[in-house]
Coordinates of C-alpha atoms in Angstrom, one line a residue:
M1 CA 19.3 -8.6 -1.0
D2 CA 17.1 -8.0 -3.8
E3 CA 13.2 -6.4 -4.1
N4 CA 12.3 -10.1 -4.5
C5 CA 12.6 -11.0 -0.7
T6 CA 8.9 -13.0 0.4
G7 CA 10.2 -13.5 3.8
M8 CA 11.1 -9.6 4.7
N9 CA 8.4 -10.4 7.5
M10 CA 10.8 -12.0 9.3
W11 CA 13.9 -9.2 9.6
S12 CA 15.5 -8.2 11.9
A13 CA 15.7 -4.2 12.4
N14 CA 19.3 -4.4 11.2
E15 CA 18.7 -6.5 8.4
V16 CA 15.9 -3.6 6.6
E17 CA 19.0 -1.0 7.5
S18 CA 21.8 -3.3 5.4
F19 CA 18.5 -3.2 2.7
L20 CA 17.3 0.2 2.4
K21 CA 21.3 1.4 1.9
S22 CA 22.2 -1.3 -1.0
K23 CA 18.8 0.7 -2.8
G24 CA 20.8 3.6 -2.2
F25 CA 18.7 5.8 1.5
G26 CA 20.9 7.9 3.6
E27 CA 21.6 7.5 7.4
N28 CA 19.1 10.2 7.7
V29 CA 16.3 7.6 6.4
T30 CA 17.6 4.4 8.2
E31 CA 18.3 6.2 11.3
I32 CA 14.7 7.1 11.8
L33 CA 13.5 3.7 11.1
K34 CA 15.4 1.7 13.1
G35 CA 15.6 4.8 15.9
N36 CA 11.5 3.1 15.7
E37 CA 12.7 -0.1 15.5
I38 CA 11.2 -0.8 12.5
D39 CA 11.7 -4.7 11.6
G40 CA 10.7 -6.3 8.4
E41 CA 6.9 -7.4 9.6
S42 CA 6.4 -3.0 10.8
F43 CA 8.1 -2.7 7.6
L44 CA 5.8 -4.5 4.9
L45 CA 3.0 -2.8 6.9
L46 CA 3.6 0.7 7.2
N47 CA 1.5 3.4 5.4
D48 CA 1.7 7.0 3.4
A49 CA 0.2 8.3 6.4
E50 CA 3.2 6.6 8.9
V51 CA 5.7 7.6 6.4
A52 CA 4.5 11.1 5.9
S53 CA 4.9 10.9 10.2
M54 CA 8.7 10.0 10.7
G55 CA 10.0 13.5 8.9
F56 CA 11.7 12.3 5.7
K57 CA 12.2 15.1 3.0
I58 CA 9.1 14.8 0.2
G59 CA 12.3 12.6 -2.2
P60 CA 13.3 10.3 0.3
A61 CA 9.4 10.0 1.8
A62 CA 7.8 9.4 -2.1
K63 CA 10.8 6.7 -2.9
L64 CA 10.1 4.5 0.3
R65 CA 6.3 5.0 -0.4
R66 CA 7.2 3.8 -4.1
L67 CA 9.1 0.8 -2.2
L68 CA 7.1 -0.2 -0.3
E69 CA 4.9 -0.6 -2.8
V70 CA 6.8 -3.0 -5.3
L71 CA 8.5 -4.6 -2.0
R72 CA 4.6 -5.8 -1.4
S73 CA 3.6 -6.0 -5.3
N74 CA 6.7 -8.9 -5.7
N75 CA 6.0 -10.6 -2.1
S76 CA 2.7 -11.8 -3.3
S77 CA 3.3 -12.8 -6.6
N78 CA 6.7 -14.9 -5.9
T79 CA 4.4 -16.5 -2.7
Q80 CA 1.6 -17.4 -5.8
K81 CA 4.8 -19.1 -7.4
Q82 CA 5.9 -20.9 -4.5
V83 CA 2.6 -21.8 -3.7
N84 CA 1.7 -23.0 -7.7
E85 CA 5.5 -25.5 -7.1
V86 CA 3.8 -26.8 -4.1
F87 CA 0.5 -27.7 -5.4
N88 CA 1.5 -28.6 -8.4
Q89 CA 3.7 -31.5 -6.6
R90 CA 1.2 -32.2 -4.7
R91 CA -1.0 -32.7 -7.7
E92 CA 1.6 -35.0 -9.4
T93 CA 1.9 -37.3 -6.2
D94 CA -1.7 -37.6 -6.1
S95 CA -1.8 -38.6 -9.2
S96 CA 0.6 -40.8 -9.3
A97 CA -1.2 -42.6 -6.4
G98 CA -4.1 -43.0 -8.8
P99 CA -8.0 -43.0 -8.2
G100 CA -9.7 -44.2 -4.6
D101 CA -6.2 -43.9 -3.3
G102 CA -7.8 -41.6 -0.7
C103 CA -5.2 -38.6 -1.5
E104 CA -7.0 -36.5 -2.6
D105 CA -7.9 -33.6 -0.5
E106 CA -10.6 -30.6 -1.1
S107 CA -8.2 -28.1 1.5
F108 CA -5.6 -27.9 -1.5
P109 CA -6.5 -26.3 -4.3
V110 CA -4.1 -26.9 -7.1
K111 CA -4.9 -24.2 -9.7
T112 CA -3.5 -20.6 -10.1
C113 CA -6.1 -18.9 -8.5
Y114 CA -6.5 -14.8 -8.9
L115 CA -9.0 -12.3 -7.9
Q116 CA -10.4 -9.5 -10.9
P117 CA -11.2 -6.3 -9.3
N118 CA -15.0 -7.2 -10.6
N119 CA -14.6 -9.7 -8.2
N120 CA -15.1 -12.8 -11.0
L121 CA -12.7 -15.7 -10.2
V122 CA -10.7 -16.7 -12.9
T123 CA -7.3 -19.0 -13.1
D124 CA -4.1 -18.4 -15.0
K125 CA -4.6 -15.1 -15.6
P126 CA -2.8 -11.9 -12.9
P127 CA -5.1 -9.5 -11.6
I128 CA -5.9 -6.7 -13.1
S129 CA -3.8 -3.6 -10.2
T130 CA -6.3 -1.7 -9.5
A131 CA -5.8 1.1 -6.5
S132 CA -9.3 3.0 -5.9
S133 CA -10.9 0.1 -6.1
Q134 CA -12.7 -2.2 -2.5
Q135 CA -12.2 -5.7 -2.9
V136 CA -14.6 -7.8 -2.0
L137 CA -13.9 -11.2 -1.3
R138 CA -15.2 -15.1 -0.7
W139 CA -13.5 -17.5 1.3
D140 CA -12.6 -19.9 -1.6
N141 CA -10.7 -16.4 -3.7
V142 CA -8.7 -16.1 0.1
N143 CA -6.4 -19.3 0.5
V144 CA -4.9 -19.7 3.3
I145 CA -2.4 -22.2 3.0
E146 CA -0.9 -19.9 0.1
I147 CA -0.4 -17.3 2.5
L148 CA 1.0 -19.3 5.1
N149 CA 3.5 -21.2 2.1
G150 CA 5.2 -17.0 1.9
D151 CA 6.7 -17.8 5.2
K152 CA 9.5 -20.2 6.8
L153 CA 7.0 -21.0 10.1
G154 CA 4.1 -21.2 7.4
R155 CA 5.5 -23.7 5.4
Q156 CA 6.2 -26.5 8.6
I157 CA 2.5 -25.8 9.7
V158 CA 1.3 -27.0 6.4
K159 CA 3.7 -29.5 6.2
N160 CA 2.9 -31.0 9.5
F161 CA -0.1 -30.0 9.2
I162 CA -0.3 -33.0 5.8
E163 CA 2.1 -35.4 8.2
N164 CA -0.4 -35.4 11.2
N165 CA -2.8 -36.5 8.0
E166 CA -4.9 -33.0 8.9
A167 CA -5.7 -34.0 12.1
F168 CA -4.9 -30.9 14.4
I169 CA -3.2 -28.0 15.0
T170 CA -1.3 -27.2 17.7
H171 CA -2.4 -24.0 19.7
E172 CA 1.3 -22.6 18.2
E173 CA 0.7 -22.8 15.5
R174 CA -3.0 -21.9 15.0
E175 CA -2.0 -18.3 17.2
K176 CA 1.2 -18.1 14.0
I177 CA -1.6 -18.6 11.6
V178 CA -3.6 -16.0 13.1
Q179 CA -0.7 -13.7 12.6
L180 CA -0.1 -14.6 9.1
V181 CA -3.4 -14.1 8.0
C182 CA -3.9 -10.8 9.5
L183 CA -0.5 -9.3 8.1
H184 CA -1.8 -10.1 5.1
M185 CA -5.2 -9.0 5.0
V186 CA -4.0 -5.2 6.7
T187 CA -1.4 -5.7 4.2
V188 CA -3.4 -5.9 0.3
D189 CA -6.9 -4.5 2.2
S190 CA -7.0 -1.3 0.8
L191 CA -8.4 -0.3 4.6
K192 CA -5.3 -1.7 6.3
F193 CA -5.8 -2.1 9.9
F194 CA -9.8 -1.2 10.0
P195 CA -10.7 -3.9 8.0
L196 CA -14.8 -4.2 6.5
T197 CA -16.9 -7.1 8.4
E198 CA -17.2 -8.7 5.7
T199 CA -13.6 -9.3 5.2
K200 CA -13.1 -10.3 8.5
H201 CA -15.8 -13.3 8.6
L202 CA -14.6 -14.1 4.6
Y203 CA -11.1 -14.7 6.4
A204 CA -12.7 -16.7 9.3
E205 CA -14.0 -18.6 6.8
A206 CA -11.4 -19.1 4.6
I207 CA -9.0 -20.8 7.9
I208 CA -11.3 -23.3 8.6
K209 CA -11.9 -24.0 4.5
S210 CA -7.9 -24.8 4.9
F211 CA -7.8 -26.6 8.9
P212 CA -11.9 -28.0 9.5
C213 CA -10.6 -29.3 13.1
L214 CA -10.2 -25.5 14.2
G215 CA -13.6 -25.2 13.4
T216 CA -17.3 -25.6 15.6
K217 CA -18.4 -28.7 15.0
V218 CA -22.2 -28.5 13.7
I219 CA -24.5 -30.7 13.6
S220 CA -28.1 -30.4 11.6
E221 CA -30.5 -32.5 10.2
G222 CA -27.4 -35.4 9.9
K223 CA -25.1 -33.3 8.6
V224 CA -21.5 -32.4 10.5
T225 CA -20.8 -28.3 9.2
Y226 CA -18.0 -26.2 10.6
T227 CA -18.4 -22.8 11.9
H228 CA -15.4 -20.1 12.0
E229 CA -16.9 -17.8 14.3
V230 CA -13.8 -18.7 17.0
F231 CA -11.6 -17.3 15.0
Y232 CA -14.7 -13.9 14.2
D233 CA -18.0 -12.6 16.3
Q234 CA -19.0 -9.2 15.1
V235 CA -20.8 -9.4 18.7
A236 CA -17.3 -11.8 20.7
G237 CA -14.9 -10.5 18.6
G238 CA -12.5 -13.9 17.9
Y239 CA -8.6 -14.4 17.5
I240 CA -8.1 -12.2 13.8
E241 CA -10.4 -9.0 15.8
N242 CA -8.2 -10.0 18.9
K243 CA -4.7 -9.8 17.0
L244 CA -6.1 -6.9 14.6
K245 CA -6.7 -4.8 18.3
D246 CA -3.0 -5.9 18.6
M247 CA -1.2 -4.8 15.7
R248 CA -3.0 -1.4 15.7
R249 CA -1.2 -1.2 19.3
T250 CA 2.0 -2.1 18.3
A251 CA 1.6 0.3 15.3
G252 CA 0.7 3.3 17.2
I253 CA -2.5 3.9 15.6
R254 CA -5.1 5.5 18.0
K255 CA -7.7 5.9 15.3
R256 CA -10.9 3.9 15.4
K257 CA -12.9 3.7 12.1
L258 CA -16.1 2.9 12.0
N259 CA -18.4 0.7 10.1
V260 CA -17.7 2.4 6.6
S261 CA -20.8 0.5 5.4
S262 CA -22.9 2.8 7.3
N263 CA -21.5 6.3 5.8
S264 CA -18.8 6.9 9.6
I265 CA -16.3 8.8 9.5
E266 CA -13.0 8.1 11.5
I267 CA -13.4 9.7 14.9
E268 CA -10.6 10.0 17.5
R269 CA -10.3 8.8 20.6
G270 CA -11.8 11.8 23.6
E271 CA -13.9 13.4 21.0
T272 CA -18.0 13.9 20.9
S273 CA -19.1 11.6 17.8
T274 CA -23.1 11.9 16.7
V275 CA -23.2 8.6 16.2
Q276 CA -25.4 6.6 19.0
K277 CA -24.1 4.1 20.6
K278 CA -26.0 0.5 20.7
V279 CA -27.5 -0.1 24.9
R280 CA -26.4 -4.0 25.1
V281 CA -28.4 -5.4 27.5
K282 CA -27.3 -7.6 30.2
Q283 CA -29.3 -10.9 30.4
T284 CA -29.1 -13.8 31.9
N285 CA -30.4 -17.6 29.9
G286 CA -33.1 -18.8 31.4
A287 CA -33.1 -16.9 34.4
V288 CA -35.9 -17.2 36.9
S289 CA -37.1 -13.0 36.9
V290 CA -39.0 -12.9 40.7
E291 CA -40.5 -9.4 39.2
C292 CA -42.6 -11.6 37.0
K293 CA -43.9 -13.3 39.8
I294 CA -47.1 -12.9 42.0
M295 CA -45.6 -11.2 45.5
P296 CA -46.1 -13.7 48.4
D297 CA -47.7 -13.3 52.0
E298 CA -45.4 -11.7 54.0
E299 CA -46.8 -13.2 57.3
M300 CA -47.5 -16.9 55.8
M301 CA -44.1 -16.7 54.7
Q302 CA -42.0 -15.8 57.6
S303 CA -43.6 -19.0 59.9
M304 CA -42.2 -20.9 57.0
V305 CA -38.9 -19.4 57.6
M306 CA -39.2 -19.9 61.6
W307 CA -40.0 -23.1 61.2
L308 CA -37.3 -23.5 58.5
R309 CA -34.5 -22.6 61.7
T310 CA -36.5 -24.3 64.2
H311 CA -36.8 -27.5 62.6
S312 CA -33.6 -29.6 62.1
S313 CA -33.5 -32.2 59.0
S314 CA -35.0 -35.8 60.1
V315 CA -36.9 -38.6 57.7
S316 CA -39.2 -37.6 59.2
N317 CA -39.9 -34.1 58.7
T318 CA -37.7 -33.8 55.4
P319 CA -40.3 -33.5 53.2
K320 CA -41.6 -31.1 54.5
I321 CA -38.2 -28.7 54.6
V322 CA -38.1 -29.0 51.4
N323 CA -41.1 -28.9 50.4
Y324 CA -41.4 -25.0 52.7
M325 CA -37.9 -24.3 50.3
E326 CA -39.7 -24.2 47.7
E327 CA -42.7 -21.7 49.0
T328 CA -40.0 -19.5 50.5
F329 CA -38.0 -19.4 46.8
V330 CA -39.7 -16.2 45.1
Y331 CA -39.4 -14.6 48.9
R332 CA -35.6 -15.2 48.8
E333 CA -35.3 -13.8 45.9
I334 CA -37.0 -11.4 46.8
Q335 CA -34.7 -10.9 50.4
Q336 CA -31.4 -10.8 48.2
N337 CA -33.0 -8.4 45.4
K338 CA -33.5 -5.5 48.4
N339 CA -30.0 -7.0 49.8
K340 CA -31.3 -8.3 53.2
F341 CA -28.0 -10.4 53.0
Q342 CA -24.6 -9.0 52.8
C343 CA -22.8 -12.5 52.9
A344 CA -23.4 -15.7 52.4
S345 CA -23.0 -17.3 56.4
D346 CA -26.6 -14.5 56.6
V347 CA -28.3 -17.1 54.0
L348 CA -27.1 -20.2 55.9
K349 CA -28.4 -18.5 58.7
E350 CA -32.0 -17.5 57.9
Y351 CA -32.0 -20.9 55.7
P352 CA -30.2 -23.8 58.0
R353 CA -31.3 -26.3 56.2
Y354 CA -29.4 -25.8 53.2
V355 CA -26.3 -27.2 54.8
D356 CA -28.0 -30.7 56.9
V357 CA -30.8 -31.5 54.0
E358 CA -29.2 -34.8 51.3
E359 CA -25.6 -34.0 50.3
G360 CA -26.5 -29.8 49.5
L361 CA -29.9 -31.0 48.0
L362 CA -31.9 -27.8 48.4
I363 CA -28.6 -26.0 47.0
L364 CA -29.7 -28.0 44.1
Q365 CA -33.1 -27.6 43.7
D366 CA -32.6 -23.7 43.9
F367 CA -30.2 -23.8 41.3
K368 CA -33.2 -25.6 39.1
R369 CA -35.8 -23.5 40.1
K370 CA -33.5 -20.2 39.0
Y371 CA -32.6 -21.6 36.2
P372 CA -36.0 -24.2 34.8
A373 CA -33.9 -25.1 31.7
S374 CA -30.6 -27.0 33.4
D375 CA -30.4 -29.6 33.4
P376 CA -29.1 -31.7 36.4
A377 CA -27.2 -34.8 34.5
A378 CA -25.4 -31.9 32.2
L379 CA -21.9 -32.6 33.8
N380 CA -22.4 -36.3 33.5
K381 CA -23.6 -35.6 29.8
K382 CA -21.9 -32.8 28.7
F383 CA -19.3 -33.2 30.4
L384 CA -17.7 -36.8 31.8
S385 CA -19.1 -38.8 29.0
K386 CA -17.0 -36.4 26.3
F387 CA -14.2 -35.0 27.2
P388 CA -11.9 -37.5 30.4
S389 CA -10.3 -39.8 27.5
S390 CA -9.2 -36.8 25.3
L391 CA -8.5 -34.4 27.9
V392 CA -5.9 -37.5 29.2
K393 CA -4.5 -37.8 25.4
L394 CA -4.3 -34.1 25.4
A395 CA -2.4 -33.8 28.3
K396 CA 0.5 -36.7 27.1
R397 CA 0.5 -34.6 23.6
K398 CA 1.9 -31.4 25.4
G399 CA 3.8 -32.9 28.2
E400 CA 1.6 -32.5 30.8
S401 CA 1.6 -34.4 34.0
I402 CA -1.7 -36.2 34.4
P403 CA -3.1 -36.9 38.2
K404 CA -3.6 -40.2 39.2
C405 CA -7.0 -40.0 40.9
S406 CA -9.2 -43.2 41.4
D407 CA -12.2 -40.8 40.6
E408 CA -12.9 -40.0 36.9
C409 CA -14.4 -36.9 38.1
L410 CA -12.0 -35.4 40.2
R411 CA -8.8 -36.1 38.0
S412 CA -10.7 -34.3 34.3
L413 CA -12.2 -31.1 36.6
V414 CA -7.9 -30.9 37.9
L415 CA -7.0 -31.8 33.7
T416 CA -9.4 -28.7 32.5
L417 CA -7.9 -26.5 35.2
Q418 CA -4.6 -27.9 34.1
L419 CA -5.4 -26.9 30.2
L420 CA -7.5 -25.1 30.0
P421 CA -5.1 -22.0 27.7
S422 CA -7.9 -19.4 29.5
V423 CA -6.3 -20.1 33.0
N424 CA -3.4 -21.8 31.8
N425 CA -1.9 -18.3 30.6
V426 CA -2.8 -16.1 34.0
K427 CA 1.0 -16.2 35.2
K428 CA 0.1 -14.2 38.5
A429 CA -0.6 -17.5 40.4
S430 CA 0.8 -21.4 39.9
F431 CA -0.9 -24.2 39.0
D432 CA -1.1 -25.5 42.8
S433 CA -2.9 -22.2 44.1
K434 CA -5.2 -22.5 41.5
L435 CA -5.9 -25.3 42.2
G436 CA -6.3 -25.0 46.1
C437 CA -9.0 -22.4 45.3
L438 CA -10.7 -25.5 44.3
F439 CA -9.9 -28.4 46.0
L440 CA -8.5 -28.5 49.5
F441 CA -6.9 -32.2 50.2
V442 CA -7.1 -32.7 54.1
K443 CA -6.5 -35.9 56.0
E444 CA -9.0 -38.6 56.8
N445 CA -9.1 -37.9 60.8
E446 CA -8.7 -34.2 60.7
C447 CA -11.1 -31.6 61.9
I448 CA -12.6 -30.3 58.8
S449 CA -14.6 -27.2 60.8
T450 CA -12.3 -26.2 62.6
L451 CA -9.8 -26.3 59.2
A452 CA -12.7 -23.7 57.6
E453 CA -12.1 -21.6 61.1
K454 CA -8.4 -21.4 60.8
K455 CA -8.6 -21.2 56.8
D456 CA -7.2 -17.8 55.5
S457 CA -10.4 -15.5 54.7
T458 CA -8.5 -13.8 52.0
Y459 CA -7.2 -16.7 50.1
H460 CA -10.4 -19.0 50.2
K461 CA -13.4 -16.0 50.3
Q462 CA -15.0 -17.9 47.8
P463 CA -16.8 -21.9 48.3
F464 CA -14.0 -24.5 47.4
L465 CA -14.4 -28.0 48.2
V466 CA -12.3 -30.2 51.2
V467 CA -11.5 -33.2 49.9
T468 CA -11.3 -36.4 52.8
G469 CA -8.1 -37.8 51.7
T470 CA -5.4 -38.2 48.8
M471 CA -5.8 -37.1 45.0
E472 CA -5.4 -40.5 44.0
H473 CA -7.8 -42.1 46.8
P474 CA -10.0 -38.9 47.5
I475 CA -12.6 -40.5 50.0
S476 CA -16.0 -38.0 50.5
F477 CA -16.2 -34.4 50.0
N478 CA -17.2 -30.9 51.9
L479 CA -18.3 -27.6 50.4
V480 CA -16.9 -25.1 52.6
I481 CA -18.5 -21.4 52.2
D482 CA -17.6 -18.7 54.4
K483 CA -16.9 -20.9 56.8
T484 CA -19.9 -23.1 56.9
V485 CA -18.8 -26.8 56.0
I486 CA -21.3 -28.9 54.0
P487 CA -21.1 -32.2 53.7
L488 CA -21.4 -33.4 50.2
G489 CA -20.9 -38.1 50.0
C490 CA -18.4 -39.5 48.1
E491 CA -19.1 -39.1 44.7
C492 CA -17.2 -35.7 43.8
S493 CA -19.5 -34.9 40.4
R494 CA -22.5 -34.3 43.3
A495 CA -20.0 -31.9 45.6
F496 CA -18.5 -29.8 41.7
N497 CA -22.6 -29.8 40.9
V498 CA -23.6 -28.0 44.2
L499 CA -20.3 -26.1 44.6
F500 CA -20.8 -24.8 41.1
A501 CA -24.9 -24.0 42.4
S502 CA -23.7 -22.4 45.0
F503 CA -22.2 -19.2 43.6
F504 CA -26.0 -18.8 41.8
I505 CA -27.8 -19.1 44.8
F506 CA -25.8 -17.4 47.1
R507 CA -24.9 -14.8 44.9
L508 CA -21.0 -15.2 45.2
E509 CA -18.1 -14.1 42.7
Y510 CA -16.2 -16.5 40.8
P511 CA -12.3 -16.8 42.2
K512 CA -10.1 -14.7 40.7
Y513 CA -8.2 -17.0 39.3
L514 CA -10.8 -19.4 38.5
D515 CA -13.1 -16.9 37.3
K516 CA -12.6 -18.8 33.5
F517 CA -12.1 -22.3 34.7
F518 CA -16.3 -21.6 35.7
I519 CA -17.1 -19.8 32.8
F520 CA -16.0 -22.9 31.0
F521 CA -18.5 -25.3 32.9
E522 CA -21.2 -22.3 32.5
Q523 CA -21.1 -22.1 29.1
F524 CA -20.2 -25.6 27.6
V525 CA -22.0 -28.1 30.6
F526 CA -24.9 -26.0 32.1
E527 CA -25.5 -23.4 28.9
I528 CA -26.7 -20.3 31.4
F529 CA -24.3 -17.7 29.3
L530 CA -23.8 -15.0 32.0
S531 CA -21.2 -13.5 30.3
K532 CA -20.7 -10.6 28.3
N533 CA -23.6 -10.6 24.9
N534 CA -24.0 -14.2 26.0
K535 CA -21.3 -15.0 23.6
I536 CA -19.0 -17.9 24.0
S537 CA -15.4 -16.3 24.3
A538 CA -13.4 -18.1 21.4
S539 CA -10.0 -19.7 24.2
N540 CA -12.6 -21.6 25.5
Q541 CA -14.2 -22.9 22.4
N542 CA -11.1 -23.9 20.9
F543 CA -10.6 -25.7 23.5
V544 CA -13.7 -27.7 23.8
N545 CA -13.2 -28.0 19.4
V546 CA -10.0 -29.7 20.5
L547 CA -10.7 -32.0 23.1
E548 CA -13.7 -32.8 20.0
H549 CA -11.3 -33.3 17.6
I550 CA -9.2 -35.5 19.9
A551 CA -12.4 -37.4 20.8
G552 CA -13.1 -38.6 17.0
D553 CA -9.8 -38.9 15.6
E554 CA -8.7 -42.4 15.3
A555 CA -5.1 -41.1 15.6
F556 CA -5.3 -40.7 18.9
N557 CA -7.9 -43.2 19.6
S558 CA -4.7 -46.0 18.3

């Protein structure tokens, strides 16, 4: 082993120990490092404060800090040489193909580019060393392909990407890209684990420039662009911010550095600070605020509610029921705001026509009144018309089983539940238990009302759908909410619309292990954004990006 070790971040703690012994360090140094489980990756991440905190004598500590500087410098230099060789080979291959053969790729630059401290990008000249200046980067200065080629697994990712015609990056490969990019960031950036917001934006943009399939597709004025918010967003965070937090936690860093551009100082957790926190208000996109409306006449409202309670649905009085439910909507919202109803059963007892009018029509109409900007056809337009085939192809690529089902909507919902990473990563519940919180399949002659009464109330606190028939041949759908059965007909798409709307009309929480599933539809289909800061989660955005790229990729459609 020598000091030109480009793969040192992959070393074990024993290999680090052997390397340091070969450099003349005694057991008083190596045993402490090994006892702290310092492997190659964490060794390269050690800063001066951490080295000093380990209790080394002044001499060995100074030598160790100097060795770390040399290793990082040589590691970066060797990586640059290896990447240049790869790019030169590719340039020769592309040149031999001749012009017009479609071999050129703007994501893989062939020139050797360096960043000078004055922020000028130059070619074929090494950078001037400086320890005091904070470099300001642009995306074309951050070469993600170069970073990946400094690591064995990273090189394999680049190779796979090229072999797959630059069509996709797997979930595991994306995680490795983020890991290597963040490792590079904290190694070269003077702020280490607390890089500037601008730096994180630039690294995120550089990832998308190298791997456009990981970006969020945006079409504006006929032009297609790919944004990087899924990797870093100043409010929502993103993959880069999440990885940096993990690295700080692993390194045991307790201090949090506020934005240095605002002349802030480091503060220890638990200490008081003069920095005033921003007040964040939870907002609901498009929801009607009842405070804005004129207060309804109490006596008239009670009269209408009494009539609704005493007149069941029929062909003759359905129009009047629909009209009275519309007239009493604001009154109903005020009742809920005043906590008149303790549970969904109380609402259904006061307004029983929710149950027997045209397959959940009144629930859908109230949802539209509550969220006027919502589109009743959103599920068909933004989900069923775009993703069913992509979900099937993604499941095949991942080796997942594809349910046999004659109803495309039901199959697509089950596949979404099966493939959505934010749901799949919840290991406390099996897939069958998650599916059981969404759909319950019963025999055609089984009494649903009796089943609803007997069903475990802990397991099914929230609304769920009872499907008469089987997964392969569903016959009809029913909504069960607080042991009350609401018939919804034979269309799965309508049944799911009513199920989704019921959480908002009756003000119920999503099921424990399905919250991310419903948030996906909340954000990408119905677009009502109830989540924190109205920001789309990075994992859900990445899932949509994958589905859209599969839909547009000829390799998957062949």
